[in-house]
JSON list of C-alpha atoms in Angstrom, two decimals:
[
{"chain": "A", "resi": 318, "resn": "ALA", "atom": "CA", "xyz": [-4.24, 31.19, -25.98]},
{"chain": "A", "resi": 319, "resn": "GLY", "atom": "CA", "xyz": [-4.89, 30.95, -22.26]},
{"chain": "A", "resi": 320, "resn": "SER", "atom": "CA", "xyz": [-2.30, 28.22, -21.83]},
{"chain": "A", "resi": 321, "resn": "ASP", "atom": "CA", "xyz": [0.31, 30.42, -23.51]},
{"chain": "A", "resi": 322, "resn": "VAL", "atom": "CA", "xyz": [-0.35, 33.08, -20.87]},
{"chain": "A", "resi": 323, "resn": "TRP", "atom": "CA", "xyz": [0.19, 30.50, -18.12]},
{"chain": "A", "resi": 324, "resn": "ARG", "atom": "CA", "xyz": [3.47, 29.51, -19.74]},
{"chain": "A", "resi": 325, "resn": "ARG", "atom": "CA", "xyz": [4.69, 33.11, -19.87]},
{"chain": "A", "resi": 326, "resn": "HIS", "atom": "CA", "xyz": [3.81, 33.69, -16.22]},
{"chain": "A", "resi": 327, "resn": "SER", "atom": "CA", "xyz": [5.69, 30.58, -15.13]},
{"chain": "A", "resi": 328, "resn": "THR", "atom": "CA", "xyz": [8.70, 31.03, -17.38]},
{"chain": "A", "resi": 329, "resn": "HIS", "atom": "CA", "xyz": [9.60, 34.42, -15.90]},
{"chain": "A", "resi": 330, "resn": "MET", "atom": "CA", "xyz": [9.72, 33.11, -12.33]},
{"chain": "A", "resi": 331, "resn": "ALA", "atom": "CA", "xyz": [13.02, 31.76, -11.01]},
{"chain": "A", "resi": 332, "resn": "LYS", "atom": "CA", "xyz": [12.98, 28.05, -10.23]},
{"chain": "A", "resi": 333, "resn": "PRO", "atom": "CA", "xyz": [14.21, 27.47, -6.64]},
{"chain": "A", "resi": 334, "resn": "ALA", "atom": "CA", "xyz": [16.58, 24.65, -5.80]},
{"chain": "A", "resi": 335, "resn": "LEU", "atom": "CA", "xyz": [14.86, 21.80, -3.99]},
{"chain": "A", "resi": 336, "resn": "PRO", "atom": "CA", "xyz": [16.33, 19.39, -1.42]},
{"chain": "A", "resi": 337, "resn": "ARG", "atom": "CA", "xyz": [17.31, 15.99, -2.79]},
{"chain": "A", "resi": 338, "resn": "VAL", "atom": "CA", "xyz": [14.94, 14.22, -0.39]},
{"chain": "A", "resi": 339, "resn": "LEU", "atom": "CA", "xyz": [11.41, 15.13, 0.69]},
{"chain": "A", "resi": 340, "resn": "PHE", "atom": "CA", "xyz": [9.37, 13.66, 3.51]},
{"chain": "A", "resi": 341, "resn": "GLY", "atom": "CA", "xyz": [5.77, 12.50, 3.19]},
{"chain": "A", "resi": 342, "resn": "THR", "atom": "CA", "xyz": [3.18, 13.31, 5.83]},
{"chain": "A", "resi": 343, "resn": "SER", "atom": "CA", "xyz": [0.29, 10.89, 5.29]},
{"chain": "A", "resi": 344, "resn": "ALA", "atom": "CA", "xyz": [1.07, 9.28, 8.67]},
{"chain": "A", "resi": 345, "resn": "LEU", "atom": "CA", "xyz": [0.36, 12.62, 10.32]},
{"chain": "A", "resi": 346, "resn": "GLY", "atom": "CA", "xyz": [-3.18, 12.25, 8.95]},
{"chain": "A", "resi": 347, "resn": "ASN", "atom": "CA", "xyz": [-3.71, 8.85, 10.66]},
{"chain": "A", "resi": 348, "resn": "LEU", "atom": "CA", "xyz": [-3.23, 6.62, 7.64]},
{"chain": "A", "resi": 349, "resn": "PHE", "atom": "CA", "xyz": [-4.07, 3.06, 8.80]},
{"chain": "A", "resi": 350, "resn": "VAL", "atom": "CA", "xyz": [-2.99, 3.82, 12.40]},
{"chain": "A", "resi": 351, "resn": "GLU", "atom": "CA", "xyz": [-3.46, 6.69, 14.86]},
{"chain": "A", "resi": 352, "resn": "PRO", "atom": "CA", "xyz": [-0.11, 7.82, 16.29]},
{"chain": "A", "resi": 353, "resn": "THR", "atom": "CA", "xyz": [-0.22, 10.19, 19.26]},
{"chain": "A", "resi": 354, "resn": "HIS", "atom": "CA", "xyz": [0.64, 13.82, 18.69]},
{"chain": "A", "resi": 355, "resn": "ASP", "atom": "CA", "xyz": [3.91, 13.34, 20.60]},
{"chain": "A", "resi": 356, "resn": "GLU", "atom": "CA", "xyz": [4.85, 10.44, 18.31]},
{"chain": "A", "resi": 357, "resn": "LYS", "atom": "CA", "xyz": [4.15, 12.57, 15.26]},
{"chain": "A", "resi": 358, "resn": "LYS", "atom": "CA", "xyz": [6.18, 15.45, 16.66]},
{"chain": "A", "resi": 359, "resn": "ALA", "atom": "CA", "xyz": [9.11, 13.13, 17.39]},
{"chain": "A", "resi": 360, "resn": "VAL", "atom": "CA", "xyz": [9.18, 12.05, 13.73]},
{"chain": "A", "resi": 361, "resn": "VAL", "atom": "CA", "xyz": [9.04, 15.65, 12.50]},
{"chain": "A", "resi": 362, "resn": "GLU", "atom": "CA", "xyz": [11.85, 16.55, 14.89]},
{"chain": "A", "resi": 363, "resn": "GLN", "atom": "CA", "xyz": [14.08, 13.79, 13.54]},
{"chain": "A", "resi": 364, "resn": "VAL", "atom": "CA", "xyz": [13.44, 14.93, 9.98]},
{"chain": "A", "resi": 365, "resn": "LEU", "atom": "CA", "xyz": [14.46, 18.47, 10.90]},
{"chain": "A", "resi": 366, "resn": "LYS", "atom": "CA", "xyz": [17.68, 17.16, 12.45]},
{"chain": "A", "resi": 367, "resn": "ALA", "atom": "CA", "xyz": [18.51, 15.03, 9.41]},
{"chain": "A", "resi": 368, "resn": "VAL", "atom": "CA", "xyz": [18.62, 17.70, 6.69]},
{"chain": "A", "resi": 369, "resn": "PRO", "atom": "CA", "xyz": [19.63, 21.38, 6.47]},
{"chain": "A", "resi": 370, "resn": "THR", "atom": "CA", "xyz": [16.25, 22.44, 5.05]},
{"chain": "A", "resi": 371, "resn": "ALA", "atom": "CA", "xyz": [13.40, 19.98, 5.39]},
{"chain": "A", "resi": 372, "resn": "LEU", "atom": "CA", "xyz": [10.79, 19.64, 2.64]},
{"chain": "A", "resi": 373, "resn": "PHE", "atom": "CA", "xyz": [7.50, 18.13, 3.79]},
{"chain": "A", "resi": 374, "resn": "ASP", "atom": "CA", "xyz": [5.01, 16.87, 1.21]},
{"chain": "A", "resi": 375, "resn": "SER", "atom": "CA", "xyz": [1.39, 17.01, 2.33]},
{"chain": "A", "resi": 376, "resn": "ALA", "atom": "CA", "xyz": [-2.16, 17.23, 0.99]},
{"chain": "A", "resi": 377, "resn": "GLY", "atom": "CA", "xyz": [-5.64, 18.23, 2.02]},
{"chain": "A", "resi": 378, "resn": "LYS", "atom": "CA", "xyz": [-6.68, 14.63, 1.34]},
{"chain": "A", "resi": 379, "resn": "TYR", "atom": "CA", "xyz": [-4.33, 13.29, 4.01]},
{"chain": "A", "resi": 380, "resn": "GLY", "atom": "CA", "xyz": [-6.64, 12.76, 6.94]},
{"chain": "A", "resi": 381, "resn": "ALA", "atom": "CA", "xyz": [-9.07, 15.39, 5.60]},
{"chain": "A", "resi": 382, "resn": "GLY", "atom": "CA", "xyz": [-6.54, 18.10, 6.40]},
{"chain": "A", "resi": 383, "resn": "LEU", "atom": "CA", "xyz": [-5.32, 16.53, 9.65]},
{"chain": "A", "resi": 384, "resn": "ALA", "atom": "CA", "xyz": [-1.81, 16.01, 8.24]},
{"chain": "A", "resi": 385, "resn": "LEU", "atom": "CA", "xyz": [-1.49, 19.72, 7.41]},
{"chain": "A", "resi": 386, "resn": "GLU", "atom": "CA", "xyz": [-2.88, 20.67, 10.82]},
{"chain": "A", "resi": 387, "resn": "GLU", "atom": "CA", "xyz": [-0.52, 18.34, 12.69]},
{"chain": "A", "resi": 388, "resn": "LEU", "atom": "CA", "xyz": [2.48, 19.41, 10.61]},
{"chain": "A", "resi": 389, "resn": "GLY", "atom": "CA", "xyz": [1.90, 23.08, 11.40]},
{"chain": "A", "resi": 390, "resn": "ARG", "atom": "CA", "xyz": [1.36, 22.30, 15.08]},
{"chain": "A", "resi": 391, "resn": "CYS", "atom": "CA", "xyz": [4.51, 20.16, 15.30]},
{"chain": "A", "resi": 392, "resn": "LEU", "atom": "CA", "xyz": [6.67, 22.75, 13.58]},
{"chain": "A", "resi": 393, "resn": "GLU", "atom": "CA", "xyz": [5.43, 25.55, 15.82]},
{"chain": "A", "resi": 394, "resn": "GLU", "atom": "CA", "xyz": [5.92, 23.53, 19.00]},
{"chain": "A", "resi": 395, "resn": "LEU", "atom": "CA", "xyz": [9.47, 22.72, 17.84]},
{"chain": "A", "resi": 396, "resn": "GLY", "atom": "CA", "xyz": [10.21, 26.42, 17.36]},
{"chain": "A", "resi": 397, "resn": "VAL", "atom": "CA", "xyz": [10.70, 26.24, 13.60]},
{"chain": "A", "resi": 398, "resn": "GLU", "atom": "CA", "xyz": [10.42, 29.58, 11.78]},
{"chain": "A", "resi": 399, "resn": "PRO", "atom": "CA", "xyz": [8.47, 29.59, 8.49]},
{"chain": "A", "resi": 400, "resn": "GLU", "atom": "CA", "xyz": [11.58, 30.45, 6.45]},
{"chain": "A", "resi": 401, "resn": "GLN", "atom": "CA", "xyz": [13.40, 27.41, 7.85]},
{"chain": "A", "resi": 402, "resn": "VAL", "atom": "CA", "xyz": [11.15, 24.82, 6.22]},
{"chain": "A", "resi": 403, "resn": "LEU", "atom": "CA", "xyz": [9.59, 24.05, 2.82]},
{"chain": "A", "resi": 404, "resn": "ILE", "atom": "CA", "xyz": [6.08, 22.65, 2.49]},
{"chain": "A", "resi": 405, "resn": "SER", "atom": "CA", "xyz": [4.49, 21.11, -0.59]},
{"chain": "A", "resi": 406, "resn": "ASN", "atom": "CA", "xyz": [0.70, 20.89, -0.66]},
{"chain": "A", "resi": 407, "resn": "LYS", "atom": "CA", "xyz": [-1.06, 18.74, -3.24]},
{"chain": "A", "resi": 408, "resn": "LEU", "atom": "CA", "xyz": [-4.34, 20.57, -3.81]},
{"chain": "A", "resi": 409, "resn": "GLY", "atom": "CA", "xyz": [-7.68, 19.17, -4.91]},
{"chain": "A", "resi": 410, "resn": "TRP", "atom": "CA", "xyz": [-9.42, 17.96, -1.74]},
{"chain": "A", "resi": 411, "resn": "LYS", "atom": "CA", "xyz": [-10.97, 20.22, 0.88]},
{"chain": "A", "resi": 412, "resn": "ARG", "atom": "CA", "xyz": [-12.08, 19.57, 4.45]},
{"chain": "A", "resi": 413, "resn": "VAL", "atom": "CA", "xyz": [-15.82, 19.45, 5.14]},
{"chain": "A", "resi": 414, "resn": "PRO", "atom": "CA", "xyz": [-17.82, 18.38, 8.21]},
{"chain": "A", "resi": 415, "resn": "LEU", "atom": "CA", "xyz": [-18.09, 14.65, 8.86]},
{"chain": "A", "resi": 416, "resn": "THR", "atom": "CA", "xyz": [-21.75, 13.62, 8.63]},
{"chain": "A", "resi": 417, "resn": "THR", "atom": "CA", "xyz": [-21.34, 9.85, 8.26]},
{"chain": "A", "resi": 418, "resn": "PRO", "atom": "CA", "xyz": [-19.88, 7.17, 10.59]},
{"chain": "A", "resi": 419, "resn": "GLU", "atom": "CA", "xyz": [-16.59, 7.30, 8.66]},
{"chain": "A", "resi": 420, "resn": "PRO", "atom": "CA", "xyz": [-15.16, 9.54, 5.93]},
{"chain": "A", "resi": 421, "resn": "THR", "atom": "CA", "xyz": [-16.64, 9.08, 2.47]},
{"chain": "A", "resi": 422, "resn": "PHE", "atom": "CA", "xyz": [-13.22, 9.15, 0.74]},
{"chain": "A", "resi": 423, "resn": "GLU", "atom": "CA", "xyz": [-10.97, 6.08, 0.85]},
{"chain": "A", "resi": 424, "resn": "PRO", "atom": "CA", "xyz": [-13.08, 4.25, 3.48]},
{"chain": "A", "resi": 425, "resn": "GLY", "atom": "CA", "xyz": [-11.05, 2.12, 5.84]},
{"chain": "A", "resi": 426, "resn": "ALA", "atom": "CA", "xyz": [-7.76, 3.91, 5.17]},
{"chain": "A", "resi": 427, "resn": "TRP", "atom": "CA", "xyz": [-7.95, 6.75, 7.70]},
{"chain": "A", "resi": 428, "resn": "VAL", "atom": "CA", "xyz": [-8.33, 6.22, 11.43]},
{"chain": "A", "resi": 429, "resn": "ASN", "atom": "CA", "xyz": [-10.51, 8.23, 13.82]},
{"chain": "A", "resi": 430, "resn": "LEU", "atom": "CA", "xyz": [-10.97, 11.33, 11.69]},
{"chain": "A", "resi": 431, "resn": "LYS", "atom": "CA", "xyz": [-13.19, 14.17, 12.87]},
{"chain": "A", "resi": 432, "resn": "ASN", "atom": "CA", "xyz": [-13.73, 15.60, 9.38]},
{"chain": "A", "resi": 433, "resn": "ASP", "atom": "CA", "xyz": [-14.50, 14.47, 5.85]},
{"chain": "A", "resi": 434, "resn": "ALA", "atom": "CA", "xyz": [-12.99, 15.63, 2.54]},
{"chain": "A", "resi": 435, "resn": "VAL", "atom": "CA", "xyz": [-14.49, 16.24, -0.90]},
{"chain": "A", "resi": 436, "resn": "GLN", "atom": "CA", "xyz": [-12.77, 16.68, -4.25]},
{"chain": "A", "resi": 437, "resn": "ALA", "atom": "CA", "xyz": [-12.54, 20.24, -5.57]},
{"chain": "A", "resi": 438, "resn": "ILE", "atom": "CA", "xyz": [-10.63, 20.32, -8.87]},
{"chain": "A", "resi": 439, "resn": "SER", "atom": "CA", "xyz": [-11.45, 23.54, -10.71]},
{"chain": "A", "resi": 440, "resn": "TYR", "atom": "CA", "xyz": [-10.19, 27.12, -10.68]},
{"chain": "A", "resi": 441, "resn": "ASP", "atom": "CA", "xyz": [-12.32, 28.11, -7.67]},
{"chain": "A", "resi": 442, "resn": "GLY", "atom": "CA", "xyz": [-11.85, 24.75, -5.97]},
{"chain": "A", "resi": 443, "resn": "ILE", "atom": "CA", "xyz": [-8.07, 24.95, -6.08]},
{"chain": "A", "resi": 444, "resn": "MET", "atom": "CA", "xyz": [-8.07, 28.50, -4.75]},
{"chain": "A", "resi": 445, "resn": "GLU", "atom": "CA", "xyz": [-10.25, 27.36, -1.86]},
{"chain": "A", "resi": 446, "resn": "CYS", "atom": "CA", "xyz": [-7.99, 24.38, -1.20]},
{"chain": "A", "resi": 447, "resn": "TYR", "atom": "CA", "xyz": [-4.94, 26.65, -1.21]},
{"chain": "A", "resi": 448, "resn": "ARG", "atom": "CA", "xyz": [-6.45, 29.06, 1.31]},
{"chain": "A", "resi": 449, "resn": "GLN", "atom": "CA", "xyz": [-7.77, 26.28, 3.53]},
{"chain": "A", "resi": 450, "resn": "GLY", "atom": "CA", "xyz": [-4.45, 24.43, 3.46]},
{"chain": "A", "resi": 451, "resn": "ASN", "atom": "CA", "xyz": [-2.53, 27.47, 4.63]},
{"chain": "A", "resi": 452, "resn": "ALA", "atom": "CA", "xyz": [-5.11, 28.10, 7.35]},
{"chain": "A", "resi": 453, "resn": "LEU", "atom": "CA", "xyz": [-4.62, 24.53, 8.61]},
{"chain": "A", "resi": 454, "resn": "LEU", "atom": "CA", "xyz": [-0.83, 25.02, 8.59]},
{"chain": "A", "resi": 455, "resn": "GLY", "atom": "CA", "xyz": [-1.15, 27.99, 10.95]},
{"chain": "A", "resi": 456, "resn": "LYS", "atom": "CA", "xyz": [1.86, 30.31, 10.67]},
{"chain": "A", "resi": 457, "resn": "TYR", "atom": "CA", "xyz": [3.32, 28.31, 7.76]},
{"chain": "A", "resi": 458, "resn": "GLU", "atom": "CA", "xyz": [2.49, 28.40, 4.05]},
{"chain": "A", "resi": 459, "resn": "ALA", "atom": "CA", "xyz": [2.82, 25.91, 1.24]},
{"chain": "A", "resi": 460, "resn": "ARG", "atom": "CA", "xyz": [5.22, 27.32, -1.34]},
{"chain": "A", "resi": 461, "resn": "ILE", "atom": "CA", "xyz": [5.26, 24.26, -3.62]},
{"chain": "A", "resi": 462, "resn": "VAL", "atom": "CA", "xyz": [1.87, 23.28, -5.03]},
{"chain": "A", "resi": 463, "resn": "SER", "atom": "CA", "xyz": [0.26, 20.87, -7.46]},
{"chain": "A", "resi": 464, "resn": "VAL", "atom": "CA", "xyz": [-3.08, 19.32, -8.34]},
{"chain": "A", "resi": 465, "resn": "HIS", "atom": "CA", "xyz": [-3.60, 16.05, -6.45]},
{"chain": "A", "resi": 466, "resn": "ASP", "atom": "CA", "xyz": [-4.06, 12.99, -8.69]},
{"chain": "A", "resi": 467, "resn": "PRO", "atom": "CA", "xyz": [-5.59, 14.63, -11.78]},
{"chain": "A", "resi": 468, "resn": "ASP", "atom": "CA", "xyz": [-5.43, 11.22, -13.48]},
{"chain": "A", "resi": 469, "resn": "GLU", "atom": "CA", "xyz": [-7.91, 9.77, -11.00]},
{"chain": "A", "resi": 470, "resn": "TYR", "atom": "CA", "xyz": [-10.23, 12.73, -11.54]},
{"chain": "A", "resi": 471, "resn": "LEU", "atom": "CA", "xyz": [-10.12, 12.29, -15.31]},
{"chain": "A", "resi": 472, "resn": "GLY", "atom": "CA", "xyz": [-10.42, 8.53, -15.01]},
{"chain": "A", "resi": 473, "resn": "ALA", "atom": "CA", "xyz": [-13.77, 8.90, -13.23]},
{"chain": "A", "resi": 474, "resn": "ALA", "atom": "CA", "xyz": [-15.40, 10.47, -16.32]},
{"chain": "A", "resi": 475, "resn": "ALA", "atom": "CA", "xyz": [-18.71, 8.86, -17.24]},
{"chain": "A", "resi": 476, "resn": "ASP", "atom": "CA", "xyz": [-18.41, 9.54, -20.97]},
{"chain": "A", "resi": 477, "resn": "GLU", "atom": "CA", "xyz": [-16.52, 11.64, -23.53]},
{"chain": "A", "resi": 478, "resn": "ALA", "atom": "CA", "xyz": [-18.48, 14.80, -22.74]},
{"chain": "A", "resi": 479, "resn": "ASP", "atom": "CA", "xyz": [-17.77, 14.40, -19.04]},
{"chain": "A", "resi": 480, "resn": "LEU", "atom": "CA", "xyz": [-14.10, 13.78, -19.82]},
{"chain": "A", "resi": 481, "resn": "GLU", "atom": "CA", "xyz": [-13.86, 17.05, -21.76]},
{"chain": "A", "resi": 482, "resn": "ALA", "atom": "CA", "xyz": [-15.52, 18.90, -18.89]},
{"chain": "A", "resi": 483, "resn": "ARG", "atom": "CA", "xyz": [-13.09, 17.35, -16.42]},
{"chain": "A", "resi": 484, "resn": "ARG", "atom": "CA", "xyz": [-10.12, 18.26, -18.61]},
{"chain": "A", "resi": 485, "resn": "ALA", "atom": "CA", "xyz": [-11.36, 21.85, -18.54]},
{"chain": "A", "resi": 486, "resn": "ASP", "atom": "CA", "xyz": [-11.56, 21.62, -14.74]},
{"chain": "A", "resi": 487, "resn": "VAL", "atom": "CA", "xyz": [-7.96, 20.42, -14.53]},
{"chain": "A", "resi": 488, "resn": "LEU", "atom": "CA", "xyz": [-6.73, 23.22, -16.78]},
{"chain": "A", "resi": 489, "resn": "GLY", "atom": "CA", "xyz": [-8.75, 25.69, -14.72]},
{"chain": "A", "resi": 490, "resn": "ALA", "atom": "CA", "xyz": [-7.04, 24.34, -11.61]},
{"chain": "A", "resi": 491, "resn": "TYR", "atom": "CA", "xyz": [-3.64, 24.96, -13.18]},
{"chain": "A", "resi": 492, "resn": "ARG", "atom": "CA", "xyz": [-4.69, 28.46, -14.20]},
{"chain": "A", "resi": 493, "resn": "ALA", "atom": "CA", "xyz": [-5.25, 29.10, -10.50]},
{"chain": "A", "resi": 494, "resn": "LEU", "atom": "CA", "xyz": [-1.79, 27.73, -9.64]},
{"chain": "A", "resi": 495, "resn": "ALA", "atom": "CA", "xyz": [-0.16, 29.83, -12.36]},
{"chain": "A", "resi": 496, "resn": "GLU", "atom": "CA", "xyz": [-1.83, 32.94, -10.96]},
{"chain": "A", "resi": 497, "resn": "LEU", "atom": "CA", "xyz": [-0.59, 32.13, -7.46]},
{"chain": "A", "resi": 498, "resn": "LYS", "atom": "CA", "xyz": [2.93, 31.75, -8.80]},
{"chain": "A", "resi": 499, "resn": "ALA", "atom": "CA", "xyz": [2.75, 34.95, -10.87]},
{"chain": "A", "resi": 500, "resn": "ALA", "atom": "CA", "xyz": [1.63, 36.79, -7.72]},
{"chain": "A", "resi": 501, "resn": "GLY", "atom": "CA", "xyz": [4.65, 35.44, -5.81]},
{"chain": "A", "resi": 502, "resn": "LYS", "atom": "CA", "xyz": [2.53, 33.44, -3.37]},
{"chain": "A", "resi": 503, "resn": "VAL", "atom": "CA", "xyz": [4.11, 30.11, -4.34]},
{"chain": "A", "resi": 504, "resn": "GLN", "atom": "CA", "xyz": [7.56, 29.22, -5.62]},
{"chain": "A", "resi": 505, "resn": "SER", "atom": "CA", "xyz": [6.81, 26.36, -7.96]},
{"chain": "A", "resi": 506, "resn": "ILE", "atom": "CA", "xyz": [3.96, 24.37, -9.48]},
{"chain": "A", "resi": 507, "resn": "GLY", "atom": "CA", "xyz": [3.98, 20.75, -10.58]},
{"chain": "A", "resi": 508, "resn": "VAL", "atom": "CA", "xyz": [2.01, 17.62, -11.27]},
{"chain": "A", "resi": 509, "resn": "GLY", "atom": "CA", "xyz": [1.92, 14.17, -9.76]},
{"chain": "A", "resi": 510, "resn": "ALA", "atom": "CA", "xyz": [0.09, 11.27, -11.39]},
{"chain": "A", "resi": 511, "resn": "LYS", "atom": "CA", "xyz": [0.09, 7.51, -11.71]},
{"chain": "A", "resi": 512, "resn": "ASP", "atom": "CA", "xyz": [-0.87, 7.75, -15.40]},
{"chain": "A", "resi": 513, "resn": "ILE", "atom": "CA", "xyz": [2.00, 9.37, -17.28]},
{"chain": "A", "resi": 514, "resn": "SER", "atom": "CA", "xyz": [-0.25, 10.34, -20.19]},
{"chain": "A", "resi": 515, "resn": "VAL", "atom": "CA", "xyz": [-1.93, 12.81, -17.83]},
{"chain": "A", "resi": 516, "resn": "VAL", "atom": "CA", "xyz": [1.46, 14.29, -16.94]},
{"chain": "A", "resi": 517, "resn": "GLY", "atom": "CA", "xyz": [1.89, 14.79, -20.69]},
{"chain": "A", "resi": 518, "resn": "PHE", "atom": "CA", "xyz": [-1.57, 16.37, -21.04]},
{"chain": "A", "resi": 519, "resn": "VAL", "atom": "CA", "xyz": [-0.88, 18.87, -18.28]},
{"chain": "A", "resi": 520, "resn": "SER", "atom": "CA", "xyz": [2.63, 19.70, -19.49]},
{"chain": "A", "resi": 521, "resn": "ASP", "atom": "CA", "xyz": [1.27, 20.35, -22.99]},
{"chain": "A", "resi": 522, "resn": "HIS", "atom": "CA", "xyz": [-0.75, 23.24, -21.57]},
{"chain": "A", "resi": 523, "resn": "VAL", "atom": "CA", "xyz": [1.19, 24.46, -18.53]},
{"chain": "A", "resi": 524, "resn": "GLN", "atom": "CA", "xyz": [4.86, 25.30, -17.95]},
{"chain": "A", "resi": 525, "resn": "LEU", "atom": "CA", "xyz": [5.61, 23.04, -14.99]},
{"chain": "A", "resi": 526, "resn": "ASP", "atom": "CA", "xyz": [8.54, 23.32, -12.62]},
{"chain": "A", "resi": 527, "resn": "TRP", "atom": "CA", "xyz": [8.50, 19.64, -11.72]},
{"chain": "A", "resi": 528, "resn": "ALA", "atom": "CA", "xyz": [6.65, 16.36, -12.27]},
{"chain": "A", "resi": 529, "resn": "MET", "atom": "CA", "xyz": [6.24, 13.37, -9.97]},
{"chain": "A", "resi": 530, "resn": "PHE", "atom": "CA", "xyz": [5.71, 10.04, -11.69]},
{"chain": "A", "resi": 531, "resn": "ALA", "atom": "CA", "xyz": [3.82, 8.07, -9.03]},
{"chain": "A", "resi": 532, "resn": "CYS", "atom": "CA", "xyz": [4.13, 4.81, -10.97]},
{"chain": "A", "resi": 533, "resn": "SER", "atom": "CA", "xyz": [4.56, 1.38, -9.48]},
{"chain": "A", "resi": 534, "resn": "VAL", "atom": "CA", "xyz": [6.00, 0.02, -12.73]},
{"chain": "A", "resi": 535, "resn": "THR", "atom": "CA", "xyz": [8.96, 0.97, -14.88]},
{"chain": "A", "resi": 536, "resn": "PRO", "atom": "CA", "xyz": [8.68, 3.48, -17.75]},
{"chain": "A", "resi": 537, "resn": "PHE", "atom": "CA", "xyz": [9.14, 0.61, -20.20]},
{"chain": "A", "resi": 538, "resn": "VAL", "atom": "CA", "xyz": [5.58, -0.52, -19.43]},
{"chain": "A", "resi": 539, "resn": "HIS", "atom": "CA", "xyz": [4.32, 2.79, -20.85]},
{"chain": "A", "resi": 540, "resn": "GLY", "atom": "CA", "xyz": [5.80, 2.35, -24.32]},
{"chain": "A", "resi": 541, "resn": "GLU", "atom": "CA", "xyz": [2.46, 2.99, -26.02]},
{"chain": "A", "resi": 542, "resn": "VAL", "atom": "CA", "xyz": [2.53, 6.52, -24.57]},
{"chain": "A", "resi": 543, "resn": "TRP", "atom": "CA", "xyz": [6.11, 7.39, -25.45]},
{"chain": "A", "resi": 544, "resn": "GLY", "atom": "CA", "xyz": [6.25, 5.50, -28.73]},
{"chain": "A", "resi": 545, "resn": "ASP", "atom": "CA", "xyz": [9.25, 3.54, -29.93]},
{"chain": "A", "resi": 546, "resn": "THR", "atom": "CA", "xyz": [12.42, 5.33, -28.84]}
]
């Protein structure tokens, strides 16, 4: 019954038009290399010049929030008003203090980070990620939101009981997103996953505005999911 409520909340909200191209921000979080702030700002500036309304896709996992922080800083220094830009934040990882020589998530991928990040996929976790993400963005807010890699979270289940608990966490996370949308705090909610069966699981319970299939293979490889068509 709960999922039906989420569907009603989402169905009554208008779906905004999105730009045809969006721009990723993992490089702003020092993925593999550490660009200077001026180099990052130059890239953001070129994006803003290239399209009428830029859509930046970011995540709390990108550099343990550094990408969100740098994006907000770049936009403000470039004089961009909040209504002139769209920001997507993939929620599910939150910044925490760094207490080890390097971050505990994706070791070796992120360069010279000052913080760590931990996974927080649940109703309360997603709400915390949403608030923290907007705080890192400064004067800007993410209006397009999703749960970050729910397939990886489900795939880490130790057994069937753990899998059921994790599925409940994912649905709780989407209940949080649906409430944010119903309250007018975000424009749209979606899902991104490498495992398309998880996109199907989420869409069976939640009225989504969009889905990102983060697959490195063609849909034909996933015939066992879709069946013979």
